[in-house]
Tab-separated table of C-alpha atoms and ligand atoms in Angstrom:
chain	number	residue	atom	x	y	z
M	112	UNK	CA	60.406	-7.548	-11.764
M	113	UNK	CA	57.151	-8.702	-11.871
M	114	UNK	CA	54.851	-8.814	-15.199
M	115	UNK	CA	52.415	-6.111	-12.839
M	116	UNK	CA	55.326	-4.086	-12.096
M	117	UNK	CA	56.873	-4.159	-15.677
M	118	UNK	CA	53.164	-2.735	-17.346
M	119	UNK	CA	53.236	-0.150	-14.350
M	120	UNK	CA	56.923	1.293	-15.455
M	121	UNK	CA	55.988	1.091	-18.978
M	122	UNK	CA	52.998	2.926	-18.504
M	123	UNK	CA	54.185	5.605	-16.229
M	124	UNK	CA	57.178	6.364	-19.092
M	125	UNK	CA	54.465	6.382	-21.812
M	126	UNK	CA	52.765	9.099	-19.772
M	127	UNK	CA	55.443	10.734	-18.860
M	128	UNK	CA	56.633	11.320	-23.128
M	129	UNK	CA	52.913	12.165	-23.722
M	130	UNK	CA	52.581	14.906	-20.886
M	131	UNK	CA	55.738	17.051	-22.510
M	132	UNK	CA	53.679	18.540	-25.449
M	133	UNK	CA	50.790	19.719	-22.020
M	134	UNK	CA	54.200	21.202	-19.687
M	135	UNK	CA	53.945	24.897	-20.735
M	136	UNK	CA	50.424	24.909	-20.411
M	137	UNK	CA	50.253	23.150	-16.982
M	138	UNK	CA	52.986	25.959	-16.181
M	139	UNK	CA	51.181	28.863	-17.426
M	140	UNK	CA	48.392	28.083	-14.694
M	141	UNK	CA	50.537	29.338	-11.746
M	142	UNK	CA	50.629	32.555	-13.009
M	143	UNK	CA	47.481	33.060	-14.486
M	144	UNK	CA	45.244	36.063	-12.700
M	145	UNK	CA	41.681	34.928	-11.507
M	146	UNK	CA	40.009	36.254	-14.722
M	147	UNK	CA	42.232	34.711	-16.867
M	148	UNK	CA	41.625	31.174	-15.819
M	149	UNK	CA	37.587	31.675	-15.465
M	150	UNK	CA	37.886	32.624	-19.280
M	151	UNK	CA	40.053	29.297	-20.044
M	152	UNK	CA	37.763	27.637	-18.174
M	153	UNK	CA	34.354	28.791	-20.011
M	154	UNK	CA	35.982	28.129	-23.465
M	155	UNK	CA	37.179	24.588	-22.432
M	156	UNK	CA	33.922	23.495	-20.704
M	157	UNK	CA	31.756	24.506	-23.814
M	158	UNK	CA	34.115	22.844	-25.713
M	159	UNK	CA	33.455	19.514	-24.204
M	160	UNK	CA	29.827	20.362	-23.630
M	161	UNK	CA	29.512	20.524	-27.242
M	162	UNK	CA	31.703	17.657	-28.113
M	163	UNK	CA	29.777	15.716	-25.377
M	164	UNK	CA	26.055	15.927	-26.547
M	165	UNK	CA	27.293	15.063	-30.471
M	166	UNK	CA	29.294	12.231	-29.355
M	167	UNK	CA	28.815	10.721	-26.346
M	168	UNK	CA	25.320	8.837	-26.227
M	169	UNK	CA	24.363	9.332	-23.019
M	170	UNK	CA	24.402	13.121	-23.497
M	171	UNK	CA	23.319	12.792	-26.781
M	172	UNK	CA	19.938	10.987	-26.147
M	173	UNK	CA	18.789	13.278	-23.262
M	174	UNK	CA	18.666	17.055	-25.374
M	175	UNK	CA	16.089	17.954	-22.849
M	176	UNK	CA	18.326	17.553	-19.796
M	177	UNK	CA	21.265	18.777	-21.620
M	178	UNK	CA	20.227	21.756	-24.348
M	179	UNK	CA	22.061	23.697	-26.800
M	180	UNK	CA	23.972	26.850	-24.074
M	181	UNK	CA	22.776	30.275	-25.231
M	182	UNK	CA	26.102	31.899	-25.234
M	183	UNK	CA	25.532	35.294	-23.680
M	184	UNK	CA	27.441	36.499	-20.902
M	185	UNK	CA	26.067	34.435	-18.404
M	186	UNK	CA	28.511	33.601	-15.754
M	187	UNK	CA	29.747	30.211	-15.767
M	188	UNK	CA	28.687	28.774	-12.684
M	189	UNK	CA	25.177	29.752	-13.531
M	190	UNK	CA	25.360	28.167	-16.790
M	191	UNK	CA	26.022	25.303	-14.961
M	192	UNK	CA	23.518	25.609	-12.345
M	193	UNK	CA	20.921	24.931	-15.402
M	194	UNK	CA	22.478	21.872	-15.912
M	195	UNK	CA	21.556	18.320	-14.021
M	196	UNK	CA	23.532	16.551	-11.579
M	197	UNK	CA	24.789	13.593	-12.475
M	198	UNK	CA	24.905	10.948	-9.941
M	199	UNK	CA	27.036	8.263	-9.209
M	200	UNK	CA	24.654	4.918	-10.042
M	201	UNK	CA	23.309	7.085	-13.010
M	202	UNK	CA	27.099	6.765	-14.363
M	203	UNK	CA	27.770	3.017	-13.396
M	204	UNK	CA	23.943	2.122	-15.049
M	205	UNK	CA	24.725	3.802	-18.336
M	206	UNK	CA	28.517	3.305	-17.702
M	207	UNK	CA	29.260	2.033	-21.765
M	208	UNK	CA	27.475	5.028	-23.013
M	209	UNK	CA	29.858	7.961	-21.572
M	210	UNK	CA	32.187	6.249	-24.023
M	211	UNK	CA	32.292	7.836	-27.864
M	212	UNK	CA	31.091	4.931	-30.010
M	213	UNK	CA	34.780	5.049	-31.286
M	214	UNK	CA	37.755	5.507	-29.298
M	215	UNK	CA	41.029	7.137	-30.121
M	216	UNK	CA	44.122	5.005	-30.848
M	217	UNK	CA	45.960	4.329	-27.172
M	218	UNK	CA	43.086	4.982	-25.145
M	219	UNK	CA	43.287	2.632	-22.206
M	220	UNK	CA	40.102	1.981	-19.833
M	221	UNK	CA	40.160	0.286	-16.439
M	222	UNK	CA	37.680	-0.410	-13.972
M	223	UNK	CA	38.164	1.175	-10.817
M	224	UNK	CA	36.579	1.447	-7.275
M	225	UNK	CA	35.363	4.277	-4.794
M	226	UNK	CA	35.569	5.495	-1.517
M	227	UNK	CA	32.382	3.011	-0.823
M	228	UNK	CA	33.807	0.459	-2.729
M	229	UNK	CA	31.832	0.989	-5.876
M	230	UNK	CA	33.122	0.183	-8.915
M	231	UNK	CA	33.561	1.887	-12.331
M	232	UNK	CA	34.865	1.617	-16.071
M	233	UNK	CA	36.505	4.861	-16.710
M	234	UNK	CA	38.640	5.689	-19.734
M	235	UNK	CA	41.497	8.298	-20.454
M	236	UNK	CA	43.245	8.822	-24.448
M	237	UNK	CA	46.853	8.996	-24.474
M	238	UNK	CA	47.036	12.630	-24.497
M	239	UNK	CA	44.255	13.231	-21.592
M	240	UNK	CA	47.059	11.465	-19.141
M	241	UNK	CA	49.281	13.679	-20.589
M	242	UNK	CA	47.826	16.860	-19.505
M	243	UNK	CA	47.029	14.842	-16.329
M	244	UNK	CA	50.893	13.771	-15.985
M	245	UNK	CA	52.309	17.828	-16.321
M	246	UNK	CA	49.690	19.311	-13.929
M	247	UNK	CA	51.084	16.736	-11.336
M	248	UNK	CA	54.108	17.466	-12.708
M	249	UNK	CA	54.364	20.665	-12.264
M	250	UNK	CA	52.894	20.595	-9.010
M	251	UNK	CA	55.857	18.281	-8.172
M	252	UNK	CA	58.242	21.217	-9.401
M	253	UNK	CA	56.503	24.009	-6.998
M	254	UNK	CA	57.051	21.337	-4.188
M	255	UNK	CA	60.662	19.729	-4.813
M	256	UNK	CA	62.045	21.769	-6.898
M	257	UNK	CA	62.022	19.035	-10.096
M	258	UNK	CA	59.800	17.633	-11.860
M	259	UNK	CA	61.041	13.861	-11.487
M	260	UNK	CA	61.829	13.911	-7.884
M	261	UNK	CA	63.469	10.972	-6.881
M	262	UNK	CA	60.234	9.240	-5.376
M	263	UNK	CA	59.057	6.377	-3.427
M	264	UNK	CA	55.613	5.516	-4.359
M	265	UNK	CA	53.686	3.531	-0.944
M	266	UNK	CA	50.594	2.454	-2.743
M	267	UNK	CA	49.420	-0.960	-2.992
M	268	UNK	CA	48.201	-2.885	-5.857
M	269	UNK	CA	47.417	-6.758	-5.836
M	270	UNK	CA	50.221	-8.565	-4.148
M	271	UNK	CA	51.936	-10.613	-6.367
M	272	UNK	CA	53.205	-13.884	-5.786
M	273	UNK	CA	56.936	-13.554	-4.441
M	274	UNK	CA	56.474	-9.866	-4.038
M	275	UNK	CA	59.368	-8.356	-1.733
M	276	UNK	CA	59.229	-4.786	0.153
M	277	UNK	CA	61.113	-3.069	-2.459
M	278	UNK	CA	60.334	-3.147	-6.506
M	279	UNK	CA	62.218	-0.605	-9.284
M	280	UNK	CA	59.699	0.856	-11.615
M	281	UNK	CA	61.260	2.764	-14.100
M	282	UNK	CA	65.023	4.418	-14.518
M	283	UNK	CA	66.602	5.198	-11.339
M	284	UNK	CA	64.300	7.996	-10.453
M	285	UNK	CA	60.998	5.913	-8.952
M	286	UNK	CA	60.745	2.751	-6.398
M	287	UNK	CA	57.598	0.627	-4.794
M	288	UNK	CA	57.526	0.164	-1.141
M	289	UNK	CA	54.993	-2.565	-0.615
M	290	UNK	CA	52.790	-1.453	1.941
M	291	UNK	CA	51.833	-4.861	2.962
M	292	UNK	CA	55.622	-4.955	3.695
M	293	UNK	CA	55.844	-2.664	6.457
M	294	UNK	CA	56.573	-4.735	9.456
M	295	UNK	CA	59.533	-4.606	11.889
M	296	UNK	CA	61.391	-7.563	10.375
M	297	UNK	CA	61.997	-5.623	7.503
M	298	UNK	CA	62.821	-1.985	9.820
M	299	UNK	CA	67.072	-1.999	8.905
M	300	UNK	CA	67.106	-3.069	5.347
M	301	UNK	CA	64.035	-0.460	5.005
M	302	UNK	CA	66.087	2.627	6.730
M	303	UNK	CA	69.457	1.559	5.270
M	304	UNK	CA	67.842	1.746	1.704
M	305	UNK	CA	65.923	4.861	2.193
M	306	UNK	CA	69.041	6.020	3.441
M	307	UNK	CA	70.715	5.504	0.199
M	308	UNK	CA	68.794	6.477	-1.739
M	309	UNK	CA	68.165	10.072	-0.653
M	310	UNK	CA	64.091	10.262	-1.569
M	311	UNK	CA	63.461	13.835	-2.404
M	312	UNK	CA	59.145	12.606	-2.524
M	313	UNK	CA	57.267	10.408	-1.217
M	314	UNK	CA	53.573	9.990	-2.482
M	315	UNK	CA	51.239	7.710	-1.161
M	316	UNK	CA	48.308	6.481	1.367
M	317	UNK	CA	48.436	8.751	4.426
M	318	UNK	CA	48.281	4.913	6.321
M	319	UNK	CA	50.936	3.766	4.764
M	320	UNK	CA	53.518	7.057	5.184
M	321	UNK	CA	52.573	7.232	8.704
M	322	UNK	CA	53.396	3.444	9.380
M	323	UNK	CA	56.498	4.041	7.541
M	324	UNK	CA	57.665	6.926	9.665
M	325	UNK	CA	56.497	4.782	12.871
M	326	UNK	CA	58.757	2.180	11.436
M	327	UNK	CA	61.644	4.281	11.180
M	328	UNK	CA	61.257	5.749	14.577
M	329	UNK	CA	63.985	8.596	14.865
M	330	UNK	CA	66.286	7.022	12.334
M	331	UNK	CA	65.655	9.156	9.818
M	332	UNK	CA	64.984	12.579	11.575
M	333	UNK	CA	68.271	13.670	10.450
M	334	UNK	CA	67.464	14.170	7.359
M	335	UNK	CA	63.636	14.290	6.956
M	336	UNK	CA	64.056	17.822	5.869
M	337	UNK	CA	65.373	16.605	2.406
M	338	UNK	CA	62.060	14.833	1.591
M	339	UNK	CA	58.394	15.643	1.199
M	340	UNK	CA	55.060	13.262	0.956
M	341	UNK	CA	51.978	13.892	-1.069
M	342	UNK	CA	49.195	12.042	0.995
M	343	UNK	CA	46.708	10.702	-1.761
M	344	UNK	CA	43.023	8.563	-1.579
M	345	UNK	CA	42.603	8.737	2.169
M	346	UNK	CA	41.944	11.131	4.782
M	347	UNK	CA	45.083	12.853	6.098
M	348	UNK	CA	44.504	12.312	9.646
M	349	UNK	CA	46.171	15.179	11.446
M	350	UNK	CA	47.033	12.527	14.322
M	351	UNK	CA	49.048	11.013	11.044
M	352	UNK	CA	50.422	14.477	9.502
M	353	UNK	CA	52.092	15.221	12.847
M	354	UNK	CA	54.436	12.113	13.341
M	355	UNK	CA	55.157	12.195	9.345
M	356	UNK	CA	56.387	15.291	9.755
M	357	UNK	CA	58.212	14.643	13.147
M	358	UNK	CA	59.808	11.895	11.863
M	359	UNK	CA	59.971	11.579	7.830
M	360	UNK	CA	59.753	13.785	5.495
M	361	UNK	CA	59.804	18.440	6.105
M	362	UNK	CA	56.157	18.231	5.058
M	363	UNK	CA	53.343	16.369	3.776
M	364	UNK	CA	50.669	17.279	1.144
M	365	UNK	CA	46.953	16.576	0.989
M	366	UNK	CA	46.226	16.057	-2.515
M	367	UNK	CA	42.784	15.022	-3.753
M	368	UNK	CA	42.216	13.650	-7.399
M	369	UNK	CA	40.086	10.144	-8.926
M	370	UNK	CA	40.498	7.890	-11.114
M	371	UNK	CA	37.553	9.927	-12.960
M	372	UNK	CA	40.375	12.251	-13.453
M	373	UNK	CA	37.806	15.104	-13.416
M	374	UNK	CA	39.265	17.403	-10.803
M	375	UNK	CA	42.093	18.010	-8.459
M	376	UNK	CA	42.841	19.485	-5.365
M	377	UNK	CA	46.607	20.736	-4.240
M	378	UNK	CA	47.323	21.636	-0.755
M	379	UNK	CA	50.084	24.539	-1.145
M	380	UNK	CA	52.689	25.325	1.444
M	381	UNK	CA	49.909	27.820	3.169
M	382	UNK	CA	48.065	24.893	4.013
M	383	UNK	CA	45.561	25.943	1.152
M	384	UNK	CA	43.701	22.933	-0.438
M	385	UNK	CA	43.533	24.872	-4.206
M	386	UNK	CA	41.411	23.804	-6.738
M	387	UNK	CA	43.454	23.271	-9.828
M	388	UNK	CA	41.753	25.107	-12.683
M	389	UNK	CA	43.046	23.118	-15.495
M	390	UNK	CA	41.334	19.986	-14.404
M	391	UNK	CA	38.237	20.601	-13.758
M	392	UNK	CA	35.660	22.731	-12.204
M	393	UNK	CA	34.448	21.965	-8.778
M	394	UNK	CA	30.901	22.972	-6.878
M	395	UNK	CA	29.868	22.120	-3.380
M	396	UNK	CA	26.169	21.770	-2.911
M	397	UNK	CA	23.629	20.917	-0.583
M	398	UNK	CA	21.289	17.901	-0.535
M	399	UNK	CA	18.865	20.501	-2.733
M	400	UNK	CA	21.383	21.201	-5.045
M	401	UNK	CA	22.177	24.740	-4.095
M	402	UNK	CA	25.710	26.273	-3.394
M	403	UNK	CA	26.607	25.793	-0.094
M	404	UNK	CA	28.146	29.236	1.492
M	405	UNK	CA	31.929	28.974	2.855
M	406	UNK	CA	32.672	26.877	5.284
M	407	UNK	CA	29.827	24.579	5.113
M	408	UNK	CA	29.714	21.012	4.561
M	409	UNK	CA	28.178	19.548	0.894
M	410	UNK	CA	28.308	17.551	-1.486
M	411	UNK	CA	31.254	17.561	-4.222
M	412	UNK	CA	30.348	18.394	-7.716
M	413	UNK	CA	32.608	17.940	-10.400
M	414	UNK	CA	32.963	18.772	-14.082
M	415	UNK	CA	36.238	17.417	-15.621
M	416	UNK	CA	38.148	19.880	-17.696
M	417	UNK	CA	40.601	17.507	-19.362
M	418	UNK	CA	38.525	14.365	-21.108
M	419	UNK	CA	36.877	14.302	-24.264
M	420	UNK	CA	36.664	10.416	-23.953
M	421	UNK	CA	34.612	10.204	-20.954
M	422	UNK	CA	33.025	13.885	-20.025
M	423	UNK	CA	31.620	14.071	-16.945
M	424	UNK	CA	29.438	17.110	-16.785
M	425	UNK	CA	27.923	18.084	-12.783
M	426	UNK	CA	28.883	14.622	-11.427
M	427	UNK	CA	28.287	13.974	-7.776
M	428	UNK	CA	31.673	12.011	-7.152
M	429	UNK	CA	30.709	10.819	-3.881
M	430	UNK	CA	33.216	13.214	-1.177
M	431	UNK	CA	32.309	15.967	0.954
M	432	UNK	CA	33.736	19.304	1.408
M	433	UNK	CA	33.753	22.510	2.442
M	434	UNK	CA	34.591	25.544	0.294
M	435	UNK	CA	37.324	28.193	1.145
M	436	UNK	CA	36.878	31.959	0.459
M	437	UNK	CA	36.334	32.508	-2.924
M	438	UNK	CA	38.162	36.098	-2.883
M	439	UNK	CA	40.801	35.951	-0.864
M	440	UNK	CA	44.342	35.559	-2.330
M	441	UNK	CA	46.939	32.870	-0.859
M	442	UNK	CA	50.149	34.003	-0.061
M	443	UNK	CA	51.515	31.268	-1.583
M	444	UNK	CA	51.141	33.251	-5.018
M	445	UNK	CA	48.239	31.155	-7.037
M	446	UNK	CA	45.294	32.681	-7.502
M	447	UNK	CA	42.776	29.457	-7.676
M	448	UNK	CA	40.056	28.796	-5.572
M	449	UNK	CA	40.506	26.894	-2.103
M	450	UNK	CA	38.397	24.297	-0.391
M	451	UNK	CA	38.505	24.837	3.479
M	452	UNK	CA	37.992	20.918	3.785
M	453	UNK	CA	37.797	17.689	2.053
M	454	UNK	CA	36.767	14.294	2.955
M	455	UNK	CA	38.755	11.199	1.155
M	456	UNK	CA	38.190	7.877	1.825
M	457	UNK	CA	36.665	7.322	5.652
M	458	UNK	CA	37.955	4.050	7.671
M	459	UNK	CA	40.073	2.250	10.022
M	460	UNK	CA	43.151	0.855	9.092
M	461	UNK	CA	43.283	-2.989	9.439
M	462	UNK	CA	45.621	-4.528	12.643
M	463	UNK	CA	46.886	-7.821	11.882
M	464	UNK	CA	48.341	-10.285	14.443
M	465	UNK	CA	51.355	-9.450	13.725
M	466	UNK	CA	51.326	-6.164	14.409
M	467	UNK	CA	51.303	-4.582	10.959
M	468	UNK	CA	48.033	-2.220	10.159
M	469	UNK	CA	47.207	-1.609	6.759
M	470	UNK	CA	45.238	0.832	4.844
M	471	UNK	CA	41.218	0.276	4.111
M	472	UNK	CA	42.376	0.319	0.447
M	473	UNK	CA	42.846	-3.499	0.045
M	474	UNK	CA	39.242	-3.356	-0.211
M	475	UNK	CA	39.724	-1.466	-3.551
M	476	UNK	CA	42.191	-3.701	-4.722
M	477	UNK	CA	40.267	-6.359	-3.974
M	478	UNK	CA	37.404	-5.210	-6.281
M	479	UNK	CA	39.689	-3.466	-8.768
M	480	UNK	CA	40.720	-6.830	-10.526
M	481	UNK	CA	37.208	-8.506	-10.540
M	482	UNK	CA	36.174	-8.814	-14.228
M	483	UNK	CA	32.145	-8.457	-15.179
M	484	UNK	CA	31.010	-8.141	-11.989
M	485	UNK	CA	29.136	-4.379	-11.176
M	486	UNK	CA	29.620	-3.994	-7.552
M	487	UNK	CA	27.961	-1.381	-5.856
M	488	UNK	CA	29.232	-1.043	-2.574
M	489	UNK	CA	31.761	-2.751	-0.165
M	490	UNK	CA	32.590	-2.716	3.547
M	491	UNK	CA	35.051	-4.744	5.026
M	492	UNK	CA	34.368	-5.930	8.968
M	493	UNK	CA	37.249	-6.613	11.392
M	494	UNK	CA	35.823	-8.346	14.110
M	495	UNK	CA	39.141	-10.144	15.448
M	496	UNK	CA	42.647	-9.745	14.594
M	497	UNK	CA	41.880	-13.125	12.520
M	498	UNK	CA	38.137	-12.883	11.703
M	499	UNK	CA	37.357	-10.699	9.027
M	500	UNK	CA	33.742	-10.243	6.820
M	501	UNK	CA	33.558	-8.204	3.920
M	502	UNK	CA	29.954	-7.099	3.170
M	503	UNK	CA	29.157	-6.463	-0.322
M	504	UNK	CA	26.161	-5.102	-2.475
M	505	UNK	CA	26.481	-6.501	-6.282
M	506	UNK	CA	23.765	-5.856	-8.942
M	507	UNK	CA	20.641	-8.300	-8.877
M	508	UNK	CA	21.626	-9.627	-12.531
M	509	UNK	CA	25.246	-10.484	-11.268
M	510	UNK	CA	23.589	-12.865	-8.258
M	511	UNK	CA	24.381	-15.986	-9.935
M	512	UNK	CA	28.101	-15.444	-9.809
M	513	UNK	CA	27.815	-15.395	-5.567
M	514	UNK	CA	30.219	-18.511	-5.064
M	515	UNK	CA	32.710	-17.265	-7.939
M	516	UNK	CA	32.793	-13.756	-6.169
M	517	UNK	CA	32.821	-15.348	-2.657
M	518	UNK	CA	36.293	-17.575	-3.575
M	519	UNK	CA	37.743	-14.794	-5.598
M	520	UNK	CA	37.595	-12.092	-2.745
M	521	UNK	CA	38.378	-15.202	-0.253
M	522	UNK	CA	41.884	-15.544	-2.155
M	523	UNK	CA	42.844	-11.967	-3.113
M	524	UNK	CA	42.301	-11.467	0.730
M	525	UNK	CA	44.526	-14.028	1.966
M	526	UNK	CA	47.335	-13.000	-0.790
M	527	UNK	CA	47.252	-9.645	0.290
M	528	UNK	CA	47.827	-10.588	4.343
M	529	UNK	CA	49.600	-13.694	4.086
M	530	UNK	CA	52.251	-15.354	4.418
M	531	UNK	CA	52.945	-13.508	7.496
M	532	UNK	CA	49.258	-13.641	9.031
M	533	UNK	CA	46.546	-16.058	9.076
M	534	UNK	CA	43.091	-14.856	8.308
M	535	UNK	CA	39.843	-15.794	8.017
M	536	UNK	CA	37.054	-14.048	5.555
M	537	UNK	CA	33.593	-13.789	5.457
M	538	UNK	CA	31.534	-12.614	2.637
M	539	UNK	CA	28.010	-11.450	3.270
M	540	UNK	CA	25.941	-10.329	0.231
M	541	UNK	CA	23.490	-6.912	1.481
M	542	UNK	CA	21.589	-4.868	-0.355
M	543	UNK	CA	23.267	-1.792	0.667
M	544	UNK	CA	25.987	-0.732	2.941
M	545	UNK	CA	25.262	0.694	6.376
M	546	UNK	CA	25.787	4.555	6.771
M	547	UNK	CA	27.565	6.245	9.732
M	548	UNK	CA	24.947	8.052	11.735
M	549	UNK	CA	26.744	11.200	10.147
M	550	UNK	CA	25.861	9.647	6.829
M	551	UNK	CA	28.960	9.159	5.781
M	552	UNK	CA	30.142	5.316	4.543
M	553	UNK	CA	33.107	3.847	6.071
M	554	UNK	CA	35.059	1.293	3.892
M	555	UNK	CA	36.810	-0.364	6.876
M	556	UNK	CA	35.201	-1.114	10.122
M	557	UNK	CA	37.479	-2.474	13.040
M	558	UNK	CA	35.888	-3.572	15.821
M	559	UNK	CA	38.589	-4.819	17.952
V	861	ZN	ZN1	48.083	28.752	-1.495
């Protein structure tokens, strides 16, 4: 097992020990009426709005944007109408200053990247993944039937040297498909295994579970109905969703979250994307900053319910959606609000000469490892099935470091592709990254 893999196991059984204390709570949510969960979530968010502007500078040194709340009756959401909107580079400028000036004992932080390739410190305490751990958890439970599935997790991280297409994690209950892995040579030892061991959940990139159940054709049809997939950090395309479903698993879910951990989105078996109330609160607004009225397409607005360590209060995390009625009850039995639509991450999936085609999120993992170096936005180019270019937008102050950044992204590249391809990569530096004429930012581009 590699040293990656062993930190990954270790860390997902830490989590799991600290999220057992958060279980009953994450539980009671399910059953909670409407009114019940608007009051938990008033108390909570004043909570952290307090704790916020005494202890986090960034709130702390702006009192005019971010007063003392008069706490009359006012209706949440119009509390936090009054309140700015906190925008992405506003977070990444001041990023050391969402942090309290001292953090709790076991608080890990980790730079991660966007949907535009962007990148970000963020920070969680032991118990924040915790409570982060049962509501997935327990979401898990309403799905499977358990709350440790057996699973096979199809994300990638940064290949490692001698990496195969299976890796253990932890205990008998979790494996690692590589996704870079997913290529006919490996097709029988890839069935056989799955196979054997009897996946009850599968949770990944919507990419990668629909090149697995391309891979395994109609070999596992038979019993696809004893597995389902939670599609995570892409767009489920519904081009996708329909051969996962024909072929691997009874059903797959759309499930939106970040590694800002500041909200989350559960598509129930109604086909319901539900906004889980325990993690955070979620607005859609319009370029102006008013509510958008059901149905139509704004921005996302988010204001995480869960950490103390890094609050983020009205942030504009970068998606768009479209909200779902706001009175209507699911037949599924929850009584949260719905979104009608969200965007994840927008982009084509890479096609290598070989045949395999992998998910635009190499470009995150390319960025995820890169120490001291803010980027701000990242596209990568396919212009041949060898010629790649990755365009990137860095802060001014980082300039210097071009060449280091240039052979870094050059090598990560190739590790991730190779040995089985041969590619070529191209870094231009731009000041920003082209928008889609709809606006929107794609983080892969193939132009084959
Ligand atoms: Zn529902």
């Amino acid at each position: 097992m590699s040293l990656q893999m062993t930190r990954l196991s270790r860390d997902r059984a830490v989590t799991q020990w600290c999220s057992m204390p958060y279980r009953g709570k994450a539980k009671q949510f399910w059953k909670m009426s409407k009114e019940e969960w608007t009051l938990y979530q008033r108390h909570r968010f004043l909570e952290i709005y307090q704790d916020a502007c005494t202890t986090i500078p960034y709130y702390r040194m702006r009192q005019q944007m971010y007063p003392e709340l008069k706490l009359q009756e006012e209706p949440l959401e119009n509390l936090l109408l009054e309140l700015p909107i906190l925008k992405k580079h506003t977070l990444q400028k001041h990023n050391l200053h969402f942090f309290p000036a001292k953090s709790a004992m076991g608080t890990a932080r980790w730079s991660a990247s966007d949907a535009v390739g962007s990148s970000l410190m963020v920070q969680a305490t032991l118990q924040e993944r915790g409570m982060e751990q049962a509501i997935f958890d327990w979401w898990k439970k309403q799905v499977t039937g358990t709350t440790r599935p057996r699973t096979i997790y199809l994300l990638g991280c940064m290949k490692q040297e001698g990496q195969t297409w299976l890796s253990h994690s932890h205990g008998a209950n979790g494996v690692h498909l590589s996704i870079y892995h997913l290529h006919k040579r490996y097709k029988d030892e890839i069935v056989r295994f799955i196979n054997d061991f009897d996946p009850q959940y599968i949770e990944g990139y919507p990419s990668a579970i629909y090149e697995l159940a391309k891979l395994a054709g109609d070999s596992l049809f038979y019993r696809k109905n004893r597995t389902v997939a939670m599609a995570a950090a892409e767009t489920l395309a519904p081009e996708w969703k329909a051969v996962i479903e024909q072929s691997l698993c009874s059903k797959v879910y759309d499930v939106h979250s970040s590694q800002e951990g500041a909200y989350g989105v559960f598509e129930c078996s109604h086909g319901h994307k539900h906004i889980h109330p325990m993690f955070g609160i979620v607005e859609v607004v319009r370029e102006d900053g008013t509510p958008t009225e059901q149905g139509e397409w704004g921005r996302l607005v988010v204001t995480g319910l869960l950490r103390k360590s890094m609050p983020l209060i009205r942030y504009e995390i970068g998606n768009r959606a479209a909200k779902g009625t706001a009175h209507g009850s699911c037949p599924c039995g929850v009584s949260w609000d719905w979104l009608e639509s969200i965007e994840g991450r927008i982009g084509d999936q890479l096609q290598l000469e070989d045949g395999r085609r992998i998910s635009m999120l190499v470009v995150n993992h390319m960025i995820d490892g890169m120490q001291g170096i803010e980027i701000h936005g990242a596209q990568l180019i396919q212009h041949t099935l060898r010629r790649f270019e990755l365009l990137i937008a860095m802060k001014e102050r980082d300039q210097g470091s071009r060449k280091y950044v240039q052979q870094s992204f050059r090598r990560r590249f190739t590790a991730l592709v190779e040995p089985l391809c041969e590619v070529e990569l191209e870094l231009t530096f731009v000041t920003e990254i082209p928008r889609e004429a709809n606006g929107t930012m794609k983080l892969a581009d193939v132009r084959l």
